Short mmCIF file of C-alpha atoms in Angstrom, two decimals:
data_model
loop_
_atom_site.label_atom_id
_atom_site.label_comp_id
_atom_site.label_asym_id
_atom_site.label_seq_id
_atom_site.Cartn_x
_atom_site.Cartn_y
_atom_site.Cartn_z
CA MET A 1 -15.24 26.65 -23.26
CA SER A 2 -15.20 27.10 -19.49
CA VAL A 3 -12.12 28.65 -17.88
CA PRO A 4 -10.84 26.53 -14.96
CA THR A 5 -11.62 28.18 -11.68
CA PRO A 6 -8.95 28.14 -8.85
CA PRO A 7 -9.85 25.43 -6.24
CA ARG A 8 -10.19 27.92 -3.37
CA LEU A 9 -12.62 30.12 -5.32
CA LEU A 10 -14.55 26.95 -6.07
CA ASP A 11 -14.82 26.21 -2.32
CA LEU A 12 -16.05 29.67 -1.59
CA ALA A 13 -18.53 29.78 -4.39
CA GLY A 14 -19.91 26.42 -3.42
CA MET A 15 -20.30 27.38 0.27
CA HIS A 16 -22.22 30.52 -0.78
CA LEU A 17 -24.43 28.81 -3.30
CA ILE A 18 -25.36 25.86 -1.16
CA LYS A 19 -26.97 28.14 1.34
CA GLU A 20 -29.40 29.45 -1.34
CA ASP A 21 -31.43 26.81 -3.19
CA ALA A 22 -33.07 29.40 -5.31
CA LEU A 23 -29.77 30.98 -6.21
CA VAL A 24 -28.31 27.64 -7.31
CA CYS A 25 -31.28 26.69 -9.37
CA SER A 26 -31.21 29.98 -11.31
CA ALA A 27 -27.42 29.81 -11.78
CA LEU A 28 -27.13 26.23 -13.06
CA GLU A 29 -27.15 27.18 -16.75
CA PHE A 30 -24.13 29.45 -16.18
CA LEU A 31 -22.34 27.49 -13.37
CA PRO A 32 -18.76 26.41 -14.19
CA THR A 33 -18.71 22.71 -14.89
CA GLU A 34 -16.13 21.98 -12.32
CA LEU A 35 -18.51 23.26 -9.63
CA PHE A 36 -21.14 20.68 -10.29
CA PRO A 37 -19.64 17.58 -8.54
CA PRO A 38 -18.48 19.29 -5.34
CA LEU A 39 -21.70 21.26 -5.22
CA PHE A 40 -23.81 18.11 -5.83
CA MET A 41 -21.98 16.41 -2.98
CA ASP A 42 -22.59 19.24 -0.59
CA ALA A 43 -26.25 19.35 -1.57
CA PHE A 44 -26.48 15.64 -1.14
CA ARG A 45 -24.86 15.54 2.28
CA GLY A 46 -26.87 18.54 3.40
CA ARG A 47 -30.15 17.09 2.05
CA HIS A 48 -30.88 20.14 -0.13
CA ILE A 49 -33.52 18.21 -2.15
CA LYS A 50 -34.53 21.16 -4.39
CA THR A 51 -30.93 21.75 -5.38
CA LEU A 52 -30.35 18.10 -5.99
CA LYS A 53 -33.32 17.82 -8.41
CA ALA A 54 -32.26 20.89 -10.33
CA MET A 55 -28.70 19.74 -10.67
CA VAL A 56 -29.72 16.31 -11.98
CA GLN A 57 -31.78 18.06 -14.68
CA ALA A 58 -28.73 20.08 -15.70
CA TRP A 59 -26.00 17.49 -15.12
CA PRO A 60 -23.20 18.21 -17.63
CA PHE A 61 -21.78 14.66 -17.68
CA VAL A 62 -22.97 11.53 -19.52
CA CYS A 63 -22.92 9.60 -16.15
CA LEU A 64 -24.10 10.42 -12.64
CA PRO A 65 -22.31 7.76 -10.43
CA LEU A 66 -24.73 8.11 -7.48
CA GLY A 67 -23.94 4.73 -6.05
CA GLY A 68 -20.65 6.08 -4.88
CA LEU A 69 -22.52 8.43 -2.55
CA ILE A 70 -25.62 6.66 -1.24
CA ASP A 71 -26.45 3.90 1.12
CA LEU A 72 -28.69 1.94 -1.14
CA PRO A 73 -31.06 0.34 1.42
CA HIS A 74 -32.28 3.87 2.25
CA VAL A 75 -34.49 5.07 -0.61
CA GLY A 76 -34.79 8.75 0.41
CA PRO A 77 -31.90 10.16 -1.64
CA LEU A 78 -32.68 7.87 -4.54
CA GLN A 79 -36.30 9.12 -4.51
CA ALA A 80 -35.26 12.72 -5.02
CA VAL A 81 -33.01 11.83 -7.99
CA LEU A 82 -35.72 9.61 -9.60
CA GLU A 83 -38.21 12.43 -9.20
CA ALA A 84 -35.78 14.71 -11.05
CA LEU A 85 -35.41 12.13 -13.73
CA ASP A 86 -39.19 12.06 -14.17
CA VAL A 87 -39.09 15.83 -14.93
CA LEU A 88 -36.08 15.31 -17.26
CA LEU A 89 -37.82 12.52 -19.12
CA ALA A 90 -41.06 14.53 -19.52
CA GLN A 91 -39.27 17.41 -21.15
CA LYS A 92 -39.58 17.76 -24.94
CA VAL A 93 -37.14 20.65 -24.93
CA ARG A 94 -34.09 20.06 -22.94
CA SER A 95 -31.14 22.18 -22.03
CA ARG A 96 -28.17 21.38 -24.27
CA ARG A 97 -26.10 21.49 -21.14
CA CYS A 98 -27.70 18.34 -19.72
CA LYS A 99 -25.83 15.28 -21.07
CA LEU A 100 -27.08 12.73 -18.51
CA ARG A 101 -27.65 9.37 -20.11
CA VAL A 102 -26.51 7.01 -17.34
CA LEU A 103 -27.42 6.75 -13.66
CA ASP A 104 -24.91 4.43 -11.97
CA LEU A 105 -26.26 3.04 -8.71
CA ARG A 106 -23.39 0.48 -8.31
CA ASN A 107 -20.86 0.95 -5.51
CA THR A 108 -18.50 2.68 -7.88
CA GLY A 109 -17.66 6.28 -8.77
CA GLN A 110 -15.69 7.21 -5.61
CA SER A 111 -12.76 8.11 -7.75
CA PHE A 112 -14.96 10.42 -9.75
CA TRP A 113 -16.13 12.33 -6.74
CA SER A 114 -12.60 12.50 -5.29
CA MET A 115 -11.18 13.66 -8.58
CA TRP A 116 -13.60 16.52 -8.94
CA SER A 117 -13.12 17.49 -5.37
CA GLY A 118 -9.63 18.32 -6.62
CA ALA A 119 -11.01 19.78 -9.85
CA SER A 120 -9.02 17.53 -12.16
CA THR A 121 -10.42 15.91 -15.32
CA HIS A 122 -7.52 13.52 -16.10
CA GLY A 123 -8.48 10.05 -17.13
CA PHE A 124 -12.26 10.42 -17.01
CA SER A 125 -13.33 11.15 -20.59
CA ARG A 126 -13.39 7.42 -21.35
CA LEU A 127 -15.99 6.94 -18.67
CA GLY A 128 -18.33 9.59 -19.98
CA MET A 129 -17.46 11.78 -17.11
CA ALA A 130 -15.46 14.54 -18.82
CA PRO A 131 -16.80 18.01 -18.76
CA VAL A 132 -18.77 19.31 -21.70
CA ALA A 133 -18.88 22.69 -23.15
CA GLU A 134 -21.18 25.13 -21.43
CA GLN A 135 -24.05 25.96 -23.72
CA SER A 136 -27.20 27.45 -22.21
CA SER A 137 -29.46 27.41 -25.29
CA LYS A 138 -32.33 24.92 -25.54
CA THR A 139 -32.53 22.34 -28.29
CA HIS A 140 -34.52 19.43 -29.36
CA GLN A 141 -32.50 16.23 -29.02
CA PRO A 142 -33.30 12.67 -30.10
CA LEU A 143 -33.24 11.00 -26.63
CA ALA A 144 -31.99 7.52 -26.27
CA PRO A 145 -33.38 5.55 -23.32
CA LEU A 146 -31.75 6.51 -20.06
CA LYS A 147 -29.68 3.58 -18.60
CA ILE A 148 -29.65 2.79 -14.88
CA TYR A 149 -26.83 0.51 -13.74
CA ILE A 150 -27.31 -1.51 -10.55
CA GLU A 151 -25.70 -4.45 -8.75
CA LEU A 152 -28.08 -7.39 -8.55
CA CYS A 153 -27.37 -9.72 -5.62
CA LEU A 154 -30.54 -11.61 -4.98
CA LYS A 155 -29.89 -13.22 -1.62
CA LYS A 156 -33.12 -12.82 0.28
CA MET A 157 -36.46 -14.61 0.03
CA THR A 158 -38.14 -11.22 -0.71
CA LEU A 159 -36.98 -8.07 -2.37
CA ASP A 160 -35.37 -5.37 -0.24
CA ASN A 161 -36.88 -1.85 0.10
CA PHE A 162 -34.45 -0.35 -2.36
CA LEU A 163 -35.07 -2.87 -5.25
CA THR A 164 -38.79 -2.87 -4.59
CA TYR A 165 -38.97 0.93 -4.83
CA LEU A 166 -36.80 1.01 -8.00
CA LEU A 167 -38.72 -1.71 -9.79
CA ARG A 168 -42.07 -0.04 -9.02
CA TRP A 169 -40.78 3.18 -10.44
CA MET A 170 -39.47 1.38 -13.48
CA GLU A 171 -42.73 -0.39 -14.30
CA GLN A 172 -44.28 2.80 -15.83
CA ARG A 173 -41.19 3.87 -17.60
CA LYS A 174 -39.90 0.82 -19.48
CA ALA A 175 -39.95 2.73 -22.80
CA SER A 176 -37.64 5.48 -21.66
CA ILE A 177 -35.54 3.59 -18.98
CA HIS A 178 -33.24 0.62 -19.46
CA LEU A 179 -32.26 -1.19 -16.21
CA CYS A 180 -28.81 -2.77 -16.66
CA CYS A 181 -26.52 -4.85 -14.61
CA LYS A 182 -23.16 -6.40 -15.53
CA LYS A 183 -23.08 -9.07 -12.73
CA LEU A 184 -25.95 -11.07 -11.42
CA THR A 185 -25.55 -13.09 -8.24
CA ILE A 186 -28.24 -15.31 -6.95
CA PHE A 187 -28.62 -16.96 -3.54
CA ALA A 188 -31.76 -18.03 -1.80
CA MET A 189 -34.48 -16.15 -3.71
CA PRO A 190 -37.28 -18.22 -5.21
CA VAL A 191 -37.16 -18.51 -9.03
CA GLU A 192 -40.60 -16.77 -9.27
CA ASN A 193 -39.17 -13.60 -7.63
CA ILE A 194 -35.96 -13.92 -9.68
CA THR A 195 -38.15 -13.92 -12.81
CA LYS A 196 -40.06 -10.88 -11.69
CA VAL A 197 -36.79 -8.91 -11.05
CA LEU A 198 -35.13 -10.06 -14.38
CA ASN A 199 -38.16 -9.16 -16.44
CA MET A 200 -37.33 -5.63 -15.63
CA VAL A 201 -33.70 -5.89 -16.61
CA GLN A 202 -32.01 -5.54 -20.03
CA LEU A 203 -30.81 -9.16 -19.96
CA ASP A 204 -28.38 -8.67 -22.83
CA CYS A 205 -26.36 -6.21 -20.48
CA ILE A 206 -25.47 -9.11 -18.10
CA GLN A 207 -21.87 -10.31 -18.55
CA GLU A 208 -21.54 -12.55 -15.42
CA VAL A 209 -23.95 -14.87 -13.71
CA GLN A 210 -23.32 -16.66 -10.45
CA VAL A 211 -25.93 -18.95 -8.79
CA ASN A 212 -24.62 -19.77 -5.31
CA TRP A 213 -27.49 -21.93 -4.14
CA ILE A 214 -28.58 -25.56 -4.43
CA TRP A 215 -31.19 -25.69 -7.11
CA HIS A 216 -33.31 -28.60 -8.22
CA LEU A 217 -33.01 -29.39 -11.92
CA SER A 218 -36.50 -28.29 -12.44
CA THR A 219 -35.60 -24.84 -10.96
CA LEU A 220 -32.63 -24.67 -13.36
CA ALA A 221 -34.95 -25.54 -16.25
CA LYS A 222 -37.32 -22.67 -15.30
CA PHE A 223 -34.29 -20.24 -15.10
CA ALA A 224 -32.96 -21.50 -18.52
CA PRO A 225 -35.07 -19.21 -20.81
CA LEU A 226 -33.80 -16.14 -18.85
CA LEU A 227 -30.27 -17.42 -19.19
CA GLY A 228 -30.78 -17.76 -23.02
CA GLN A 229 -31.65 -14.05 -23.16
CA MET A 230 -28.36 -13.09 -21.53
CA SER A 231 -26.60 -13.23 -24.91
CA ASN A 232 -23.50 -11.25 -23.69
CA VAL A 233 -22.72 -13.53 -20.72
CA GLN A 234 -19.01 -14.12 -20.55
CA ARG A 235 -18.75 -15.95 -17.24
CA LEU A 236 -21.29 -18.46 -15.92
CA LEU A 237 -21.07 -20.17 -12.44
CA LEU A 238 -23.67 -22.60 -11.26
CA SER A 239 -23.51 -24.26 -7.93
CA ARG A 240 -24.97 -27.61 -7.00
CA SER A 241 -27.94 -28.89 -8.99
CA HIS A 242 -29.97 -31.64 -7.35
CA VAL A 243 -32.05 -34.24 -9.28
CA SER A 244 -34.78 -35.61 -7.21
CA ALA A 245 -36.40 -39.07 -7.68
CA LEU A 246 -39.64 -37.41 -8.79
CA GLU A 247 -37.85 -35.66 -11.57
CA LYS A 248 -36.16 -38.70 -13.06
CA GLN A 249 -38.84 -39.09 -15.80
CA GLU A 250 -38.56 -35.43 -16.75
CA GLN A 251 -34.86 -35.24 -16.42
CA GLN A 252 -33.92 -35.56 -20.10
CA GLU A 253 -36.37 -32.85 -21.09
CA GLN A 254 -35.07 -30.54 -18.43
CA VAL A 255 -31.48 -31.23 -19.39
CA VAL A 256 -32.22 -30.29 -22.98
CA GLN A 257 -34.05 -27.17 -21.90
CA PHE A 258 -30.94 -26.03 -20.02
CA THR A 259 -28.12 -27.11 -22.41
CA SER A 260 -29.91 -25.73 -25.42
CA GLN A 261 -29.56 -22.14 -24.01
CA PHE A 262 -25.79 -22.36 -24.69
CA LEU A 263 -26.61 -22.03 -28.33
CA LYS A 264 -27.49 -18.35 -27.60
CA LEU A 265 -24.47 -17.52 -25.54
CA HIS A 266 -22.06 -16.26 -28.24
CA HIS A 267 -19.65 -14.65 -25.87
CA LEU A 268 -19.20 -17.25 -23.15
CA GLN A 269 -15.60 -17.64 -22.01
CA ASP A 270 -15.65 -19.10 -18.48
CA LEU A 271 -17.99 -21.95 -17.48
CA TYR A 272 -18.10 -23.28 -13.84
CA LEU A 273 -20.40 -26.09 -13.04
CA ASP A 274 -20.15 -27.42 -9.44
CA SER A 275 -21.91 -30.71 -8.81
CA PRO A 276 -23.96 -30.87 -12.02
CA SER A 277 -25.22 -34.40 -11.39
CA PHE A 278 -27.66 -34.16 -14.22
CA LEU A 279 -24.78 -34.17 -16.73
CA GLU A 280 -23.67 -37.76 -16.07
CA GLY A 281 -23.93 -39.65 -19.38
CA CYS A 282 -25.09 -36.62 -21.31
CA LEU A 283 -22.21 -34.08 -21.24
CA ASP A 284 -22.05 -34.23 -25.01
CA GLN A 285 -25.38 -32.53 -25.20
CA MET A 286 -24.01 -29.39 -23.60
CA LEU A 287 -20.64 -29.53 -25.37
CA ARG A 288 -22.42 -29.57 -28.73
CA CYS A 289 -24.15 -26.36 -27.86
CA LEU A 290 -21.07 -24.38 -27.02
CA MET A 291 -20.72 -21.57 -29.53
CA THR A 292 -17.32 -20.15 -28.58
CA PRO A 293 -13.95 -21.33 -27.42
CA LEU A 294 -13.77 -21.39 -23.70
CA ASP A 295 -10.93 -19.88 -21.58
CA HIS A 296 -11.89 -21.70 -18.38
CA LEU A 297 -13.92 -24.81 -17.76
CA ALA A 298 -14.75 -26.33 -14.36
CA ILE A 299 -16.90 -29.50 -14.01
CA THR A 300 -16.43 -30.48 -10.39
CA ASN A 301 -17.72 -32.80 -7.64
CA CYS A 302 -19.86 -34.99 -9.82
CA ARG A 303 -19.91 -38.38 -11.53
CA LEU A 304 -19.00 -38.51 -15.20
CA THR A 305 -18.87 -41.50 -17.48
CA GLU A 306 -15.84 -42.48 -19.56
CA SER A 307 -17.94 -41.45 -22.63
CA ASP A 308 -18.39 -38.02 -21.03
CA LEU A 309 -14.65 -37.44 -20.73
CA THR A 310 -14.14 -38.71 -24.26
CA HIS A 311 -16.59 -36.22 -25.71
CA LEU A 312 -14.87 -33.56 -23.67
CA SER A 313 -11.51 -34.40 -25.23
CA GLN A 314 -13.11 -34.23 -28.69
CA CYS A 315 -14.84 -30.86 -28.15
CA PRO A 316 -13.30 -28.20 -30.51
CA ASN A 317 -14.21 -25.42 -28.08
CA ILE A 318 -11.84 -26.59 -25.37
CA HIS A 319 -8.68 -26.42 -27.44
CA GLN A 320 -7.75 -22.97 -26.12
CA LEU A 321 -8.47 -23.49 -22.47
CA LYS A 322 -6.42 -21.59 -19.96
CA GLY A 323 -7.96 -23.30 -16.91
CA LEU A 324 -9.33 -26.74 -16.45
CA ASP A 325 -10.80 -28.00 -13.22
CA LEU A 326 -12.06 -31.51 -12.86
CA SER A 327 -11.65 -31.76 -9.11
CA GLY A 328 -13.95 -34.31 -7.50
CA VAL A 329 -14.56 -36.21 -10.71
CA THR A 330 -13.49 -39.82 -9.97
CA MET A 331 -11.37 -41.28 -12.90
CA THR A 332 -10.28 -44.50 -11.23
CA ASP A 333 -12.09 -46.81 -13.57
CA PHE A 334 -11.43 -44.79 -16.72
CA SER A 335 -8.86 -45.75 -19.37
CA PRO A 336 -5.63 -43.84 -18.67
CA LYS A 337 -5.59 -42.81 -22.35
CA ILE A 338 -8.60 -40.55 -22.00
CA LEU A 339 -6.96 -38.09 -19.68
CA CYS A 340 -3.83 -38.05 -21.81
CA ILE A 341 -5.81 -37.17 -24.90
CA LEU A 342 -7.61 -34.52 -23.04
CA LEU A 343 -4.44 -32.87 -21.82
CA GLU A 344 -2.96 -33.17 -25.36
CA GLN A 345 -5.80 -31.06 -26.65
CA VAL A 346 -5.11 -28.16 -24.13
CA ALA A 347 -1.32 -28.53 -23.66
CA ALA A 348 -0.43 -25.45 -25.73
CA THR A 349 -2.57 -22.96 -23.73
CA LEU A 350 -3.28 -24.52 -20.32
CA GLN A 351 -2.21 -22.37 -17.34
CA GLU A 352 -4.26 -23.82 -14.47
CA LEU A 353 -4.93 -27.61 -13.87
CA ASN A 354 -6.95 -28.93 -10.99
CA LEU A 355 -7.20 -32.68 -10.55
CA GLU A 356 -7.92 -32.77 -6.80
CA GLN A 357 -9.64 -35.82 -5.38
CA CYS A 358 -9.96 -37.50 -8.81
CA GLY A 359 -8.88 -40.98 -7.57
CA ILE A 360 -5.72 -40.71 -9.66
CA THR A 361 -3.50 -43.72 -9.00
CA GLU A 362 0.23 -43.74 -9.43
CA SER A 363 0.09 -45.72 -12.69
CA ARG A 364 -2.44 -43.24 -14.10
CA LEU A 365 -0.30 -40.30 -13.05
CA GLU A 366 2.78 -41.81 -14.58
CA SER A 367 0.93 -42.28 -17.82
CA ILE A 368 0.15 -38.60 -18.10
CA LEU A 369 3.59 -37.32 -17.08
CA PRO A 370 4.87 -37.02 -20.70
CA VAL A 371 1.98 -34.88 -21.89
CA LEU A 372 1.98 -32.92 -18.65
CA SER A 373 5.56 -31.93 -19.39
CA CYS A 374 4.41 -30.41 -22.61
CA CYS A 375 1.94 -27.97 -20.86
CA SER A 376 4.49 -25.17 -21.40
CA GLN A 377 2.17 -22.44 -20.10
CA LEU A 378 1.19 -24.16 -16.82
CA ARG A 379 1.34 -21.92 -13.77
CA THR A 380 -0.85 -23.67 -11.17
CA PHE A 381 -1.23 -27.44 -10.72
CA SER A 382 -3.03 -29.40 -7.94
CA LEU A 383 -3.24 -33.09 -7.18
CA CYS A 384 -4.41 -32.81 -3.63
CA GLY A 385 -6.62 -35.61 -2.35
CA ASN A 386 -4.96 -38.33 -4.41
CA VAL A 387 -2.70 -40.96 -2.95
CA LEU A 388 0.87 -40.55 -4.18
CA SER A 389 4.16 -42.13 -2.99
CA MET A 390 7.58 -40.42 -2.85
CA ALA A 391 8.74 -42.35 -5.85
CA ILE A 392 5.91 -40.99 -8.10
CA MET A 393 6.37 -37.56 -6.70
CA GLU A 394 10.11 -37.58 -7.64
CA LYS A 395 9.14 -38.58 -11.19
CA LEU A 396 6.46 -35.79 -11.18
CA LEU A 397 9.02 -33.19 -10.10
CA SER A 398 11.39 -34.41 -12.65
CA HIS A 399 8.95 -34.29 -15.57
CA THR A 400 7.68 -30.80 -14.67
CA THR A 401 10.97 -29.13 -13.95
CA GLY A 402 11.04 -27.70 -17.49
CA LEU A 403 7.75 -25.91 -16.94
CA PHE A 404 9.30 -22.45 -16.19
CA TYR A 405 5.99 -20.73 -15.63
CA LEU A 406 4.86 -23.30 -13.04
CA SER A 407 4.74 -21.26 -9.77
CA ASP A 408 2.20 -22.90 -7.49
CA GLU A 409 2.09 -26.74 -7.01
CA PHE A 410 -0.35 -28.39 -4.55
CA TYR A 411 0.37 -31.97 -3.74
CA PRO A 412 -0.89 -34.46 -1.07
CA ALA A 413 1.45 -35.43 1.68
CA PRO A 414 3.36 -38.49 0.41
CA GLN A 415 1.80 -41.92 1.32
CA GLU A 416 4.91 -42.66 3.47
CA SER A 417 3.86 -39.84 5.79
CA TYR A 418 0.99 -42.00 7.15
CA SER A 419 0.78 -44.84 9.53
CA PRO A 420 -0.89 -48.13 8.43
CA HIS A 421 -3.99 -46.76 10.29
CA GLY A 422 -4.00 -43.60 8.23
CA ALA A 423 -2.63 -41.23 10.85
CA LEU A 424 -0.32 -38.44 9.63
CA HIS A 425 3.12 -38.34 11.28
CA LEU A 426 4.47 -34.81 11.18
CA GLY A 427 8.02 -36.09 11.84
CA ARG A 428 7.88 -38.31 8.79
CA LEU A 429 6.38 -35.57 6.73
CA ALA A 430 9.18 -33.17 7.72
CA LYS A 431 11.81 -35.63 6.59
CA LEU A 432 10.05 -36.29 3.33
CA ARG A 433 9.81 -32.52 2.81
CA ASP A 434 13.51 -32.18 3.23
CA LYS A 435 14.04 -35.01 0.71
CA LEU A 436 11.76 -33.18 -1.74
CA ILE A 437 13.85 -29.96 -1.25
CA GLU A 438 16.98 -31.95 -1.99
CA ILE A 439 15.38 -33.39 -5.15
CA MET A 440 14.42 -29.83 -6.28
CA ARG A 441 17.92 -28.61 -5.59
CA ASP A 442 19.40 -31.42 -7.73
CA LEU A 443 16.94 -30.52 -10.54
CA GLY A 444 18.32 -27.02 -10.42
CA ARG A 445 15.14 -24.86 -10.41
CA PRO A 446 13.40 -22.89 -7.67
CA ARG A 447 9.78 -23.71 -7.17
CA ALA A 448 6.93 -23.37 -4.62
CA ILE A 449 5.22 -26.55 -3.45
CA TRP A 450 2.49 -27.14 -0.90
CA LEU A 451 2.16 -30.39 0.84
CA SER A 452 -1.05 -31.08 2.74
CA SER A 453 -3.11 -33.78 4.31
CA SER A 454 -6.29 -31.75 3.46
CA PRO A 455 -7.92 -32.32 0.14
CA CYS A 456 -7.51 -28.63 -0.87
CA PRO A 457 -4.96 -26.57 1.02
CA ARG A 458 -6.11 -23.35 -0.51
CA TRP A 459 -9.55 -23.56 1.21
CA SER A 460 -8.73 -25.50 4.24
CA ASN A 461 -7.82 -24.32 7.79
CA LYS A 462 -4.39 -25.72 7.54
CA THR A 463 -1.35 -23.74 8.49
CA PHE A 464 1.58 -23.46 6.11
CA TYR A 465 5.15 -23.01 7.21
CA PRO A 466 7.29 -21.31 4.51
CA GLU A 467 11.01 -22.13 4.34
CA GLU A 468 13.55 -21.19 1.80
CA PRO A 469 16.62 -23.44 2.09
CA PHE A 470 18.85 -22.98 -0.99
CA LEU A 471 16.19 -20.72 -2.43
CA TYR A 472 14.11 -23.78 -3.19
CA GLN A 473 10.72 -22.84 -1.69
CA CYS A 474 8.63 -25.56 -0.03
CA TYR A 475 5.50 -24.99 1.95
CA MET A 476 4.14 -27.74 4.24
CA SER A 477 0.72 -28.21 5.93
CA ALA A 478 0.78 -29.40 9.53
#
């Protein structure tokens, strides 16, 4: 076991060693473990390439969190480390001191370097960063593939220098290197380039996928086989998917190609689909392929049929939902019973409910008030973008007053706030706000309510004016 060295002696030893590359390299087998991180940082900042390479080959931790030190667009420091890994991977006899199994190129690890600057090991054993016993003998070890963790944000038409260099280096080392990423974010990159990148990645390492770009359904269908290999995905977010007229004949086949991938996603918890126009009339195809109960489901800004909503209410994998977002799904022509049945299925667990801009009329809202009052775990509720009068809002406040976890309520400005021509009168709105405060006071429970003329106050440019009369919070959008 190594004996902890006083911090001041560490600093002095490091200052002396870093001046002599040859001295460092010869001393690594005997160097106190706590000297490695600060010495590595000094070598890195001073561009002591020989020392860096030698230290990587003797790294006494499972993980080297390099991403916390380097500016990834510049490949120079990375090149030195990868060259050291080449030497390490080629060794049949390796120092027992070297425990390196993970190279982390994500923007993490700053706490590791800060912690070792103070020579403390508290809390890092679970990260594979605790020191190991100093043993200088050589041994044959069964070597598992080295893992390299990166952040993948594909937002350009072509690959950047860093990713290009890394992938070229990886091509000849697939057997001994696993390229892993936990979160994949895609913007404007063509699907062909996306495929090239993902073919180098251990897809079952990916836990979160975000596609923040408008894709044609045909593009989504090309991406679908890759998605199906991401068997450990827990969170999937897909932005707008566009169906062109030329695709209409092939639409059904492409929908099946996409929805069938859910059969392989056994860990999916959160599913967010914005503007999935291709699901109109065939939502049941996707719901039948869900393999696990969802925590959060968002199907927004699209047309659904009454049959789609019926299938949603009958899906067994939504019964444990904590979040449901159907904003932008017009329900004006649906039977009021469908929404009631849907809410009944999730009432025991639902914490967030978003029904913004759903064309919910007063009669429809009144019909769901009894089941809404049973959503005992509800914390956030939004009805922005619907037309509601003061009378129905008073009923709404009354029915939800028993929901003790409800902390954020987003409602449209009452219909009486507007002129016959649709102009918002701030004076009227202020008076109606005061009336709502009086209603809440009579109901006897503090609560926070936002009133806004905008469809969604959380994302608009509206200004909110907080007031706390009688400790009954009310926030109003001007």
